[in-house]
CSV table of C-alpha atoms in Angstrom, one decimal:
chain,number,residue,atom,x,y,z
A,1,MET,CA,-21.1,-21.8,21.6
A,2,GLU,CA,-20.2,-18.1,22.2
A,3,PHE,CA,-21.6,-15.8,19.6
A,4,GLN,CA,-23.6,-18.6,18.0
A,5,SER,CA,-26.3,-16.2,16.9
A,6,ILE,CA,-23.7,-14.4,14.7
A,7,ILE,CA,-22.5,-17.6,13.2
A,8,THR,CA,-26.1,-18.8,12.5
A,9,HIS,CA,-27.0,-15.5,10.9
A,10,MET,CA,-24.0,-15.6,8.6
A,11,ASN,CA,-24.6,-19.1,7.6
A,12,ASP,CA,-28.4,-18.6,7.0
A,13,HIS,CA,-28.2,-15.2,5.2
A,14,HIS,CA,-24.7,-14.5,3.9
A,15,GLN,CA,-23.5,-17.5,2.0
A,16,LEU,CA,-22.3,-15.3,-0.9
A,17,GLU,CA,-20.3,-13.1,1.4
A,18,LEU,CA,-18.6,-16.2,3.0
A,19,ILE,CA,-17.7,-17.5,-0.5
A,20,GLY,CA,-16.4,-14.0,-1.4
A,21,LEU,CA,-14.2,-14.0,1.7
A,22,LEU,CA,-12.8,-17.4,0.7
A,23,LYS,CA,-12.0,-16.1,-2.8
A,24,LYS,CA,-10.4,-12.9,-1.6
A,25,PHE,CA,-8.3,-14.2,1.3
A,26,GLY,CA,-7.7,-17.8,0.2
A,27,GLN,CA,-8.0,-17.7,-3.6
A,28,ILE,CA,-10.5,-20.5,-3.2
A,29,HIS,CA,-12.7,-20.0,-6.3
A,30,SER,CA,-15.3,-22.8,-6.2
A,31,PRO,CA,-15.9,-23.7,-2.5
A,32,GLN,CA,-18.6,-26.1,-1.6
A,33,ASP,CA,-20.5,-26.5,1.7
A,34,THR,CA,-19.3,-23.1,2.9
A,35,LYS,CA,-20.1,-22.1,6.5
A,36,LEU,CA,-18.8,-19.9,9.3
A,37,LEU,CA,-17.3,-22.2,11.9
A,38,SER,CA,-16.2,-19.8,14.6
A,39,VAL,CA,-15.5,-16.1,15.4
A,40,ASP,CA,-13.4,-14.5,18.1
A,41,ALA,CA,-11.7,-11.1,18.8
A,42,LEU,CA,-8.9,-11.8,16.4
A,43,GLY,CA,-10.7,-13.3,13.4
A,44,MET,CA,-13.0,-16.0,12.0
A,45,ASP,CA,-12.8,-19.5,10.7
A,46,ILE,CA,-14.7,-20.4,7.5
A,47,GLY,CA,-15.2,-24.1,6.6
A,48,TYR,CA,-15.6,-25.4,3.0
A,49,ASP,CA,-15.3,-28.6,1.0
A,50,GLY,CA,-16.2,-30.8,3.9
A,51,SER,CA,-13.3,-30.8,6.3
A,52,LYS,CA,-11.2,-27.8,5.0
A,53,SER,CA,-11.2,-24.4,6.7
A,54,LEU,CA,-9.6,-21.0,6.3
A,55,ARG,CA,-8.6,-18.7,9.1
A,56,ILE,CA,-9.1,-15.0,8.3
A,57,GLU,CA,-7.7,-12.4,10.7
A,58,PHE,CA,-9.4,-9.1,11.4
A,59,PRO,CA,-7.2,-6.0,10.6
A,60,GLN,CA,-7.4,-5.1,14.3
A,61,LYS,CA,-8.4,-7.0,17.4
A,62,VAL,CA,-11.9,-6.4,18.5
A,63,SER,CA,-12.0,-4.5,21.8
A,64,ASP,CA,-13.4,-6.0,24.9
A,65,GLY,CA,-16.1,-3.4,25.4
A,66,ASN,CA,-19.2,-4.6,23.5
A,67,MET,CA,-17.7,-7.7,22.0
A,68,ARG,CA,-20.8,-8.8,20.2
A,69,GLU,CA,-21.3,-5.4,18.5
A,70,GLY,CA,-17.6,-5.2,17.7
A,71,LEU,CA,-17.5,-8.6,16.1
A,72,LYS,CA,-20.6,-7.8,14.0
A,73,ASN,CA,-19.0,-4.5,12.8
A,74,ALA,CA,-15.7,-6.3,12.0
A,75,ILE,CA,-17.4,-8.9,9.9
A,76,ILE,CA,-19.5,-6.3,8.1
A,77,GLU,CA,-16.3,-4.4,7.3
A,78,MET,CA,-14.6,-7.5,5.9
A,79,CYS,CA,-17.7,-8.4,3.8
A,80,GLN,CA,-18.0,-4.8,2.5
A,81,SER,CA,-14.3,-4.9,1.4
A,82,ILE,CA,-15.0,-7.8,-1.1
A,83,PRO,CA,-16.6,-5.7,-3.9
A,84,LYS,CA,-14.2,-2.8,-3.2
A,85,THR,CA,-11.2,-5.1,-3.9
A,86,LEU,CA,-12.2,-5.4,-7.5
A,87,ASP,CA,-13.3,-1.8,-7.9
A,88,ILE,CA,-10.3,-0.6,-9.9
A,89,GLN,CA,-11.6,2.9,-10.3
A,90,ALA,CA,-11.8,3.2,-6.5
A,91,VAL,CA,-8.3,1.7,-6.2
A,92,GLN,CA,-7.0,4.4,-8.6
A,93,LYS,CA,-8.5,7.1,-6.3
A,94,ASP,CA,-7.0,5.4,-3.3
A,95,ILE,CA,-3.5,5.4,-4.9
A,96,GLU,CA,-3.8,9.1,-5.9
A,97,ALA,CA,-5.0,10.1,-2.4
A,98,PHE,CA,-2.2,8.0,-0.8
A,99,ILE,CA,0.5,9.7,-3.0
A,100,ASN,CA,-0.9,13.2,-2.3
A,101,ALA,CA,-0.8,12.5,1.5
A,102,CYS,CA,3.0,11.7,1.3
A,103,GLY,CA,5.6,14.4,1.7
A,104,SER,CA,8.6,12.1,1.2
A,105,VAL,CA,9.5,8.8,-0.4
A,106,ILE,CA,11.8,5.9,0.4
A,107,ILE,CA,14.5,5.3,-2.2
A,108,SER,CA,16.4,2.2,-3.1
A,109,SER,CA,19.3,2.7,-5.5
A,110,VAL,CA,22.5,0.9,-6.5
A,111,HIS,CA,25.9,2.5,-6.1
A,112,ALA,CA,28.6,2.2,-8.7
A,113,SER,CA,30.3,-0.3,-6.4
A,114,GLY,CA,27.3,-2.5,-6.6
A,115,GLU,CA,26.1,-1.8,-3.0
A,116,VAL,CA,22.4,-1.2,-2.5
A,117,VAL,CA,21.6,2.2,-0.9
A,118,CYS,CA,18.4,2.7,1.0
A,119,SER,CA,17.4,6.3,1.8
A,120,TYR,CA,14.6,8.8,1.7
A,121,ALA,CA,14.1,12.3,0.3
A,122,PRO,CA,11.4,14.9,0.2
A,123,LEU,CA,8.8,14.6,-2.5
A,124,LEU,CA,8.2,17.6,-4.8
A,125,ARG,CA,5.4,18.1,-7.4
A,126,GLY,CA,4.8,20.1,-10.5
A,127,ASN,CA,2.9,19.9,-13.8
A,128,GLY,CA,1.6,16.4,-12.9
A,129,LYS,CA,5.2,15.1,-12.3
A,130,TYR,CA,7.1,14.0,-9.2
A,131,TYR,CA,10.6,14.9,-8.1
A,132,ILE,CA,13.0,14.6,-5.2
A,133,TYR,CA,15.5,17.2,-4.0
A,134,ILE,CA,18.9,15.7,-2.9
A,135,SER,CA,22.4,16.9,-1.9
A,136,GLU,CA,25.7,15.7,-3.4
A,137,VAL,CA,26.7,15.0,0.2
A,138,SER,CA,24.0,12.3,0.5
A,139,GLU,CA,25.0,8.7,-0.2
A,140,HIS,CA,22.2,8.2,-2.7
A,141,TYR,CA,23.4,11.0,-4.9
A,142,GLU,CA,26.2,8.9,-6.3
A,143,SER,CA,24.1,5.9,-6.8
A,144,LEU,CA,21.4,7.8,-8.6
A,145,ARG,CA,24.0,9.3,-10.9
A,146,ALA,CA,25.6,5.9,-11.5
A,147,ASN,CA,22.4,3.9,-12.1
A,148,PRO,CA,19.6,6.3,-12.9
A,149,LYS,CA,17.5,3.5,-14.5
A,150,ASN,CA,17.8,1.0,-11.6
A,151,VAL,CA,15.9,2.7,-8.8
A,152,GLU,CA,12.8,1.9,-6.7
A,153,VAL,CA,10.7,4.4,-4.9
A,154,MET,CA,8.3,3.5,-2.1
A,155,PHE,CA,5.4,5.4,-0.6
A,156,LEU,CA,4.9,3.9,2.9
A,157,GLU,CA,2.1,4.5,5.4
A,158,ASP,CA,3.0,5.9,8.8
A,159,GLU,CA,3.0,3.2,11.5
A,160,SER,CA,0.8,5.4,13.7
A,161,LYS,CA,-1.9,5.4,11.0
A,162,ALA,CA,-1.8,1.8,10.1
A,163,LYS,CA,-4.3,-0.7,11.6
A,164,SER,CA,-1.4,-3.1,12.3
A,165,VAL,CA,2.4,-3.0,11.9
A,166,ILE,CA,2.1,-5.7,9.3
A,167,LEU,CA,-0.7,-3.9,7.4
A,168,ARG,CA,1.1,-0.7,6.4
A,169,LYS,CA,-0.2,0.6,3.1
A,170,ARG,CA,2.6,0.8,0.6
A,171,LEU,CA,3.1,1.8,-3.1
A,172,ARG,CA,6.3,0.8,-4.9
A,173,TYR,CA,7.5,1.8,-8.3
A,174,LYS,CA,10.4,0.7,-10.5
A,175,THR,CA,11.7,4.2,-11.4
A,176,GLU,CA,14.0,6.0,-13.8
A,177,VAL,CA,15.5,9.3,-12.6
A,178,THR,CA,16.6,12.4,-14.5
A,179,PHE,CA,18.6,15.3,-13.0
A,180,ILE,CA,16.9,18.6,-13.8
A,181,GLU,CA,19.0,21.7,-14.6
A,182,ARG,CA,18.2,24.9,-12.7
A,183,GLY,CA,15.8,27.0,-14.7
A,184,GLU,CA,12.1,27.5,-15.2
A,185,GLU,CA,11.1,23.9,-14.4
A,186,PHE,CA,13.2,24.0,-11.2
A,187,GLU,CA,11.8,27.3,-10.1
A,188,ASN,CA,8.2,26.3,-10.7
A,189,VAL,CA,8.6,23.0,-8.8
A,190,PHE,CA,10.4,24.5,-5.9
A,191,ASP,CA,7.7,27.3,-5.7
A,192,ASN,CA,5.1,24.5,-5.3
A,193,PHE,CA,7.3,22.9,-2.6
A,194,VAL,CA,7.5,26.1,-0.6
A,195,ALA,CA,3.8,26.7,-1.0
A,196,ASP,CA,2.9,23.2,0.2
A,197,ASN,CA,5.3,23.1,3.2
A,198,GLY,CA,6.2,26.7,4.0
A,199,GLY,CA,9.7,28.1,3.9
A,200,ALA,CA,10.7,27.2,7.5
A,201,GLY,CA,12.9,24.3,8.6
A,202,GLY,CA,15.6,25.0,6.1
A,203,ILE,CA,13.4,24.7,3.0
A,204,LYS,CA,14.1,28.2,1.6
A,205,THR,CA,17.8,27.9,2.6
A,206,ILE,CA,18.5,24.7,0.6
A,207,ARG,CA,16.9,26.2,-2.5
A,208,ASN,CA,20.0,28.3,-3.2
A,209,MET,CA,22.5,25.6,-2.2
A,210,MET,CA,24.2,24.6,-5.5
A,211,ASP,CA,25.2,21.1,-4.3
A,212,PHE,CA,21.4,20.3,-4.1
A,213,HIS,CA,19.8,18.9,-7.2
A,214,LEU,CA,16.2,18.5,-8.4
A,215,VAL,CA,15.7,14.9,-9.7
A,216,GLY,CA,12.7,13.9,-11.8
A,217,LEU,CA,11.0,10.6,-11.2
A,218,GLU,CA,9.5,8.5,-14.0
A,219,PHE,CA,7.4,5.7,-12.5
A,220,LYS,CA,7.4,2.4,-14.4
A,221,LYS,CA,6.0,-0.9,-13.2
A,222,GLY,CA,4.5,-0.6,-9.7
A,223,ARG,CA,2.7,-2.5,-7.0
A,224,PHE,CA,0.1,-1.2,-4.5
A,225,VAL,CA,-0.6,-3.2,-1.3
A,226,LYS,CA,-3.6,-1.9,0.6
A,227,GLY,CA,-4.0,-4.7,3.1
A,228,PHE,CA,-4.6,-8.5,3.4
A,229,GLY,CA,-6.0,-9.8,0.0
A,230,GLN,CA,-5.6,-6.3,-1.5
A,231,ALA,CA,-2.5,-6.2,-3.8
A,232,TYR,CA,-2.4,-4.7,-7.2
A,233,ASP,CA,0.1,-4.5,-10.1
A,234,ILE,CA,0.4,-1.3,-12.0
A,235,ILE,CA,1.8,-1.7,-15.6
A,236,ASP,CA,1.7,1.2,-18.1
A,237,GLY,CA,-0.7,3.0,-15.8
A,238,LYS,CA,-3.1,0.0,-15.8
A,239,ILE,CA,-4.1,-1.4,-12.4
A,240,SER,CA,-4.8,-5.1,-12.1
A,241,TYR,CA,-5.8,-7.1,-9.0
A,242,ILE,CA,-3.4,-9.8,-7.9
A,243,GLY,CA,-5.4,-12.8,-7.0
A,244,GLY,CA,-6.1,-15.2,-9.9
A,245,ASP,CA,-3.3,-17.7,-9.5
A,246,GLY,CA,-4.0,-19.2,-6.1
A,247,ASN,CA,-2.9,-18.3,-2.6
A,248,PRO,CA,0.9,-17.5,-2.7
A,249,HIS,CA,1.3,-18.1,1.0
A,250,LYS,CA,2.1,-21.4,2.7
A,251,ILE,CA,-0.1,-22.0,5.8
A,252,LYS,CA,0.9,-24.5,8.5
A,253,LYS,CA,-1.8,-27.2,8.7
């Protein structure tokens, strides 16, 4: 069998890691007779409980160069992700870094007519708070005015940076919004916006357009999805791993 030495090594020396992978990706908490059955450029198959097996895909296809070395590194990366999944402090840092890397957010809001509006807006920061800056001309202005407590905000990883189109990192919050009057808070927040992005591209111009409004974001319940088997709920600022109630996905047998 191709790559049999990798399979033998995993089965002889890494039983705990195989069990950990079953728990993380399949929510299989007490597997018996665990063993790596096969591995290829796309993923691996782990057997357990006699005749059962779980297919686990790699985040990226292993390149055709040095296939053996590539497979080894892919498996190591998967195994190293197991303890990181439950490291809530590290997840908190990931969330903070992810937010800090985003210059805009996706907004889902509800118009007074009941229609859902999907849009985006630049993200502004100040005094540990987050804001967006929107025009009265934009469609989401009316929906945010009409339903300020029924809003969702999403931070979404750029496709070009994601390992796969189905593995884009995302952070979503139920959100309440507040329109901020022009004054000291407005000036401080916009000063930060200019400092972070420069004044070109119309940024300085829209500062003095009176149909533009600064809108404060108050994040409520959230969800952070980092990748396969790495989803977290955020409630009252507390992060919890989603993975204790069984695999939510239905897999074709």
